[in-house]
Amino acid sequence: MRPVVIAANWKMNTTPNEAAALAAAIAAATEETEVTRVICPPSVALAAVRDALEGTGVAVGAQNIHAESFGAFTGEVSAPMLRGLASWCIVGHSERRRDQCETDELVGRKLLRCREAGIRPILCVGENLPEREMGMAEAVVAGQLRSALVVLSAEPAPPITDLVVAYEPVWAIGTGRTARGADAAQMAQIIRDGLAEGGWGDAAKDVPVLYGGSVTSVSVAEFLAEPALDGALVGGASLRVEEMAGIVTRAALTARGRVWAADRS
Ligand code: PGA
């Protein structure tokens, strides 16, 4: 049975003090322990958020890591540096692919660093609007996944067992437009097929696939109603306590439904 995951991506928002207060408020408003809850603040706020979330069951994630573990990379943060601060990390977010020109190969190397450091990656994939309009969305997502996995499989080590993939159509991020639940569910199937072919085999069916892109406490229901989808990566709405409370409450319904179905089967 796959977990239901709600991950908050605060992007470049909040000072450390603001982040600690917001994290504590969100944790208090989202006590549904059947939902895996993750908060990804800016890196300078990781320690403050870790302290604020202690004992709440809400995990801390970073928004990015460098593709190398150490070295002359001014201003960068590496996976080993996250030890004691964060247990999750967003990898390959479309804003970084766009603004920092991150390639699939680079994203794959970041997955390697996560594996070495025991950090649970949330790998982001998704097509842009011209790609969708040209009917290439599925090929683009499958290609992003395949290219990242090729890098990962090049190193002889066990596969990442705790990978999470977020399908985030670029045209839906921060725009107020969302994908259709059914379309996102179909993409989740393509992602799991890609994982199965890329070395995961049968274990691909256990990889959680999240939807991301303008998720709110209202729109999340359409995605959580799809059995192929396992939660959401939430940007703008995750900065609002009442929105996060609504999203996690809805996610808990799905999580309980899965437990109920598993008990009866
Ligand atoms: P959004 O961002 O919810 O503000 O669209 C989602 C994301 O970028 O992960």
Coordinates of C-alpha atoms and ligand atoms in Angstrom, one line a residue:
M1 CA 0.0 0.0 0.0
R2 CA 1.5 3.3 -1.0
P3 CA 1.6 6.2 1.5
V4 CA -0.3 9.4 1.0
V5 CA 2.2 12.3 0.9
I6 CA 1.6 16.0 1.1
A7 CA 4.8 18.0 0.6
A8 CA 5.0 21.8 1.0
N9 CA 7.4 23.7 -1.3
W10 CA 7.8 27.2 0.2
K11 CA 10.2 28.2 -2.6
M12 CA 12.0 31.5 -1.9
N13 CA 9.7 32.6 0.8
T14 CA 10.0 33.1 4.6
T15 CA 12.9 34.2 6.9
P16 CA 14.1 31.6 9.4
N17 CA 11.9 33.2 12.1
E18 CA 8.8 33.3 9.8
A19 CA 9.5 29.7 8.7
A20 CA 9.6 28.4 12.2
A21 CA 6.4 30.1 13.2
L22 CA 4.6 28.9 10.0
A23 CA 5.9 25.3 10.3
A24 CA 4.7 25.1 13.9
A25 CA 1.3 26.5 12.9
I26 CA 1.0 24.0 10.0
A27 CA 2.0 21.1 12.2
A28 CA -0.6 22.0 14.8
A29 CA -3.3 22.3 12.1
T30 CA -2.4 19.0 10.3
E31 CA -2.3 16.3 13.0
E32 CA -3.5 13.5 10.7
T33 CA -0.6 11.1 11.2
E34 CA -1.9 8.8 8.5
V35 CA -0.6 11.4 6.0
T36 CA 3.1 11.7 5.3
R37 CA 3.7 15.4 5.8
V38 CA 6.8 17.2 4.6
I39 CA 7.8 20.9 4.7
C40 CA 10.5 22.2 2.4
P41 CA 11.6 25.6 3.5
P42 CA 14.5 27.7 2.1
S43 CA 17.9 26.2 3.1
V44 CA 18.7 29.0 5.5
A45 CA 15.5 28.1 7.4
L46 CA 16.1 24.3 7.6
A47 CA 17.5 24.4 11.2
A48 CA 14.7 26.6 12.5
V49 CA 12.0 24.5 10.9
R50 CA 13.6 21.3 12.1
D51 CA 13.5 22.6 15.7
A52 CA 9.9 23.9 15.3
L53 CA 8.8 20.5 14.0
E54 CA 10.5 18.3 16.6
G55 CA 8.1 15.8 18.0
T56 CA 5.3 16.6 15.5
G57 CA 5.8 13.8 13.0
V58 CA 6.2 16.4 10.2
A59 CA 9.4 15.8 8.2
V60 CA 11.7 18.4 6.9
G61 CA 12.9 18.6 3.2
A62 CA 15.3 20.7 1.3
Q63 CA 14.4 22.3 -2.0
N64 CA 17.6 21.5 -3.8
I65 CA 21.1 20.0 -3.4
H66 CA 24.2 20.3 -5.5
A67 CA 25.2 17.4 -7.8
E68 CA 28.5 17.0 -6.1
S69 CA 29.1 16.2 -2.4
F70 CA 31.7 18.9 -1.7
G71 CA 34.2 21.2 -3.4
A72 CA 34.7 24.6 -4.9
F73 CA 31.0 25.5 -5.5
T74 CA 30.4 28.9 -3.9
G75 CA 27.0 29.3 -2.4
E76 CA 25.9 25.7 -2.9
V77 CA 24.5 23.2 -0.4
S78 CA 25.3 19.5 -0.7
A79 CA 23.5 16.3 0.3
P80 CA 25.9 15.4 3.2
M81 CA 25.4 18.9 4.6
L82 CA 21.7 18.2 5.1
R83 CA 22.4 15.5 7.7
G84 CA 20.5 16.3 10.9
L85 CA 18.6 19.0 9.0
A86 CA 16.5 17.4 6.4
S87 CA 15.5 13.8 5.4
W88 CA 13.8 14.7 2.1
C89 CA 14.9 16.8 -0.9
I90 CA 13.1 18.1 -4.0
V91 CA 15.1 17.3 -7.1
G92 CA 14.7 18.7 -10.6
H93 CA 12.0 21.2 -9.9
S94 CA 10.9 23.0 -13.1
E95 CA 11.9 26.4 -11.8
R96 CA 15.5 25.1 -11.4
R97 CA 15.4 23.4 -14.8
R98 CA 14.3 26.8 -16.2
D99 CA 16.3 29.3 -14.2
Q100 CA 19.5 27.3 -13.5
C101 CA 19.4 25.3 -16.7
E102 CA 19.3 22.0 -14.9
T103 CA 19.5 19.1 -17.3
D104 CA 18.1 15.6 -16.9
E105 CA 21.7 14.4 -16.5
L106 CA 22.4 16.8 -13.6
V107 CA 19.1 15.8 -12.0
G108 CA 20.2 12.2 -12.2
R109 CA 23.4 13.0 -10.4
K110 CA 21.5 14.8 -7.7
L111 CA 19.5 11.6 -7.2
L112 CA 22.8 9.7 -6.8
R113 CA 23.8 12.2 -4.1
C114 CA 20.4 11.7 -2.3
R115 CA 21.0 7.9 -2.4
E116 CA 24.4 8.2 -0.9
A117 CA 23.2 10.5 1.9
G118 CA 20.1 8.5 2.7
I119 CA 17.8 11.4 1.7
R120 CA 14.4 10.7 0.2
P121 CA 14.2 12.5 -3.2
I122 CA 11.0 14.0 -4.7
L123 CA 11.9 13.9 -8.4
C124 CA 9.9 16.5 -10.4
V125 CA 9.0 15.9 -14.0
G126 CA 6.5 17.7 -16.2
E127 CA 5.9 19.1 -19.7
N128 CA 5.5 22.8 -20.6
L129 CA 2.6 24.2 -22.5
P130 CA 3.9 24.0 -26.1
E131 CA 4.9 20.4 -25.4
R132 CA 1.4 19.6 -24.2
E133 CA -0.2 21.4 -27.1
M134 CA 1.9 19.5 -29.6
G135 CA 0.8 16.2 -28.0
M136 CA 4.2 15.5 -26.6
A137 CA 3.5 15.6 -22.9
E138 CA 3.8 11.9 -22.3
A139 CA 7.0 11.5 -24.3
V140 CA 8.6 14.5 -22.5
V141 CA 7.8 13.1 -19.1
A142 CA 9.0 9.6 -20.0
G143 CA 12.1 11.1 -21.5
Q144 CA 12.9 13.2 -18.4
L145 CA 12.5 10.1 -16.2
R146 CA 14.5 7.8 -18.5
S147 CA 17.4 10.2 -18.7
A148 CA 17.6 10.7 -14.9
L149 CA 17.4 6.9 -14.3
V150 CA 20.2 6.2 -16.8
V151 CA 22.6 8.3 -14.6
L152 CA 21.4 6.6 -11.5
S153 CA 21.8 3.1 -12.9
A154 CA 25.3 3.9 -14.1
E155 CA 26.6 3.5 -10.6
P156 CA 26.6 0.0 -9.1
A157 CA 24.5 0.5 -6.0
P158 CA 21.1 -0.7 -4.9
P159 CA 18.2 1.3 -6.5
I160 CA 16.7 4.1 -4.5
T161 CA 13.9 2.3 -2.6
D162 CA 12.3 5.4 -1.3
L163 CA 11.9 7.5 -4.5
V164 CA 8.9 9.8 -4.8
V165 CA 8.0 11.3 -8.2
A166 CA 6.0 14.5 -8.6
Y167 CA 4.3 15.1 -11.9
E168 CA 4.2 18.9 -12.2
P169 CA 3.0 20.2 -15.6
V170 CA 5.0 23.5 -16.0
W171 CA 1.9 25.4 -17.3
A172 CA 0.0 24.6 -14.0
I173 CA 2.7 25.9 -11.6
G174 CA 1.7 29.1 -10.0
T175 CA -0.8 29.9 -12.7
G176 CA -4.1 28.9 -11.0
R177 CA -4.6 26.3 -13.8
T178 CA -4.5 22.7 -12.8
A179 CA -4.3 19.5 -14.9
R180 CA -7.3 17.2 -15.0
G181 CA -7.2 14.5 -12.4
A182 CA -7.6 11.8 -15.0
D183 CA -4.7 13.2 -17.1
A184 CA -2.5 13.3 -14.1
A185 CA -3.4 9.7 -13.2
Q186 CA -2.6 8.6 -16.7
M187 CA 0.8 10.3 -16.3
A188 CA 1.4 8.5 -13.1
Q189 CA 0.9 5.2 -15.0
I190 CA 3.5 6.4 -17.6
I191 CA 5.9 7.3 -14.8
R192 CA 5.5 3.8 -13.2
D193 CA 5.9 2.1 -16.6
G194 CA 9.1 4.1 -17.0
L195 CA 10.4 3.2 -13.6
A196 CA 9.6 -0.5 -14.3
E197 CA 11.5 -0.4 -17.6
G198 CA 14.3 1.7 -16.0
G199 CA 15.2 -1.0 -13.5
W200 CA 12.6 -0.8 -10.8
G201 CA 10.7 -3.8 -12.2
D202 CA 7.8 -4.8 -9.9
A203 CA 8.8 -2.3 -7.3
A204 CA 7.7 0.5 -9.6
K205 CA 4.1 0.0 -8.4
D206 CA 5.1 1.0 -4.9
V207 CA 6.6 4.4 -5.9
P208 CA 4.4 7.2 -4.8
V209 CA 3.5 9.7 -7.6
L210 CA 2.3 13.1 -6.5
Y211 CA 0.6 15.8 -8.5
G212 CA 1.8 19.4 -8.3
G213 CA 0.7 22.6 -9.9
S214 CA -1.7 25.2 -8.3
V215 CA -3.0 22.6 -5.8
T216 CA -5.4 24.1 -3.2
S217 CA -7.7 22.7 -0.5
V218 CA -10.4 22.7 -3.2
S219 CA -8.5 21.3 -6.2
V220 CA -6.7 18.6 -4.3
A221 CA -9.8 16.5 -4.1
E222 CA -9.8 15.8 -7.9
F223 CA -6.3 14.4 -7.6
L224 CA -6.7 12.4 -4.4
A225 CA -9.8 10.7 -5.9
E226 CA -7.5 9.0 -8.4
P227 CA -6.1 5.7 -7.1
A228 CA -2.9 6.2 -9.2
L229 CA -2.0 9.4 -7.4
D230 CA -0.6 9.5 -3.9
G231 CA -0.7 13.1 -2.8
A232 CA 0.5 16.5 -3.8
L233 CA 3.5 18.8 -4.0
V234 CA 2.0 22.2 -2.9
G235 CA 3.6 25.6 -3.6
G236 CA 1.7 28.8 -3.1
A237 CA -1.1 27.3 -1.0
S238 CA 1.4 25.7 1.4
L239 CA 2.3 29.1 2.8
R240 CA -1.3 29.4 4.2
V241 CA -2.1 27.4 7.3
E242 CA -5.8 27.0 6.6
E243 CA -5.0 25.8 3.1
M244 CA -2.6 23.2 4.3
A245 CA -5.1 22.1 7.0
G246 CA -7.7 21.6 4.3
I247 CA -5.4 19.7 2.0
V248 CA -4.1 17.3 4.7
T249 CA -7.7 16.7 6.0
R250 CA -8.7 15.6 2.4
A251 CA -5.5 13.5 2.1
A252 CA -6.3 11.7 5.3
L253 CA -9.6 10.6 3.8
T254 CA -7.7 8.9 1.0
A255 CA -5.2 7.4 3.4
R256 CA -7.9 5.9 5.6
G257 CA -9.7 4.6 2.5
R258 CA -6.6 2.8 1.5
V259 CA -6.2 1.2 4.9
W260 CA -9.8 0.2 4.9
A261 CA -9.5 -1.4 1.4
A262 CA -6.3 -3.2 2.4
D263 CA -7.9 -4.6 5.5
R264 CA -10.8 -6.0 3.5
S265 CA -8.7 -7.6 0.8
Ligands
PGA1 P1 2.2 25.9 -7.0 O1 3.7 25.3 -7.1 O2 1.4 25.1 -6.1 O3 2.3 27.3 -6.5 O4 1.7 25.9 -8.4 C1 3.9 23.9 -7.1 C2 5.3 23.7 -7.2 O5 6.0 24.4 -7.9 O6 5.8 22.7 -6.6

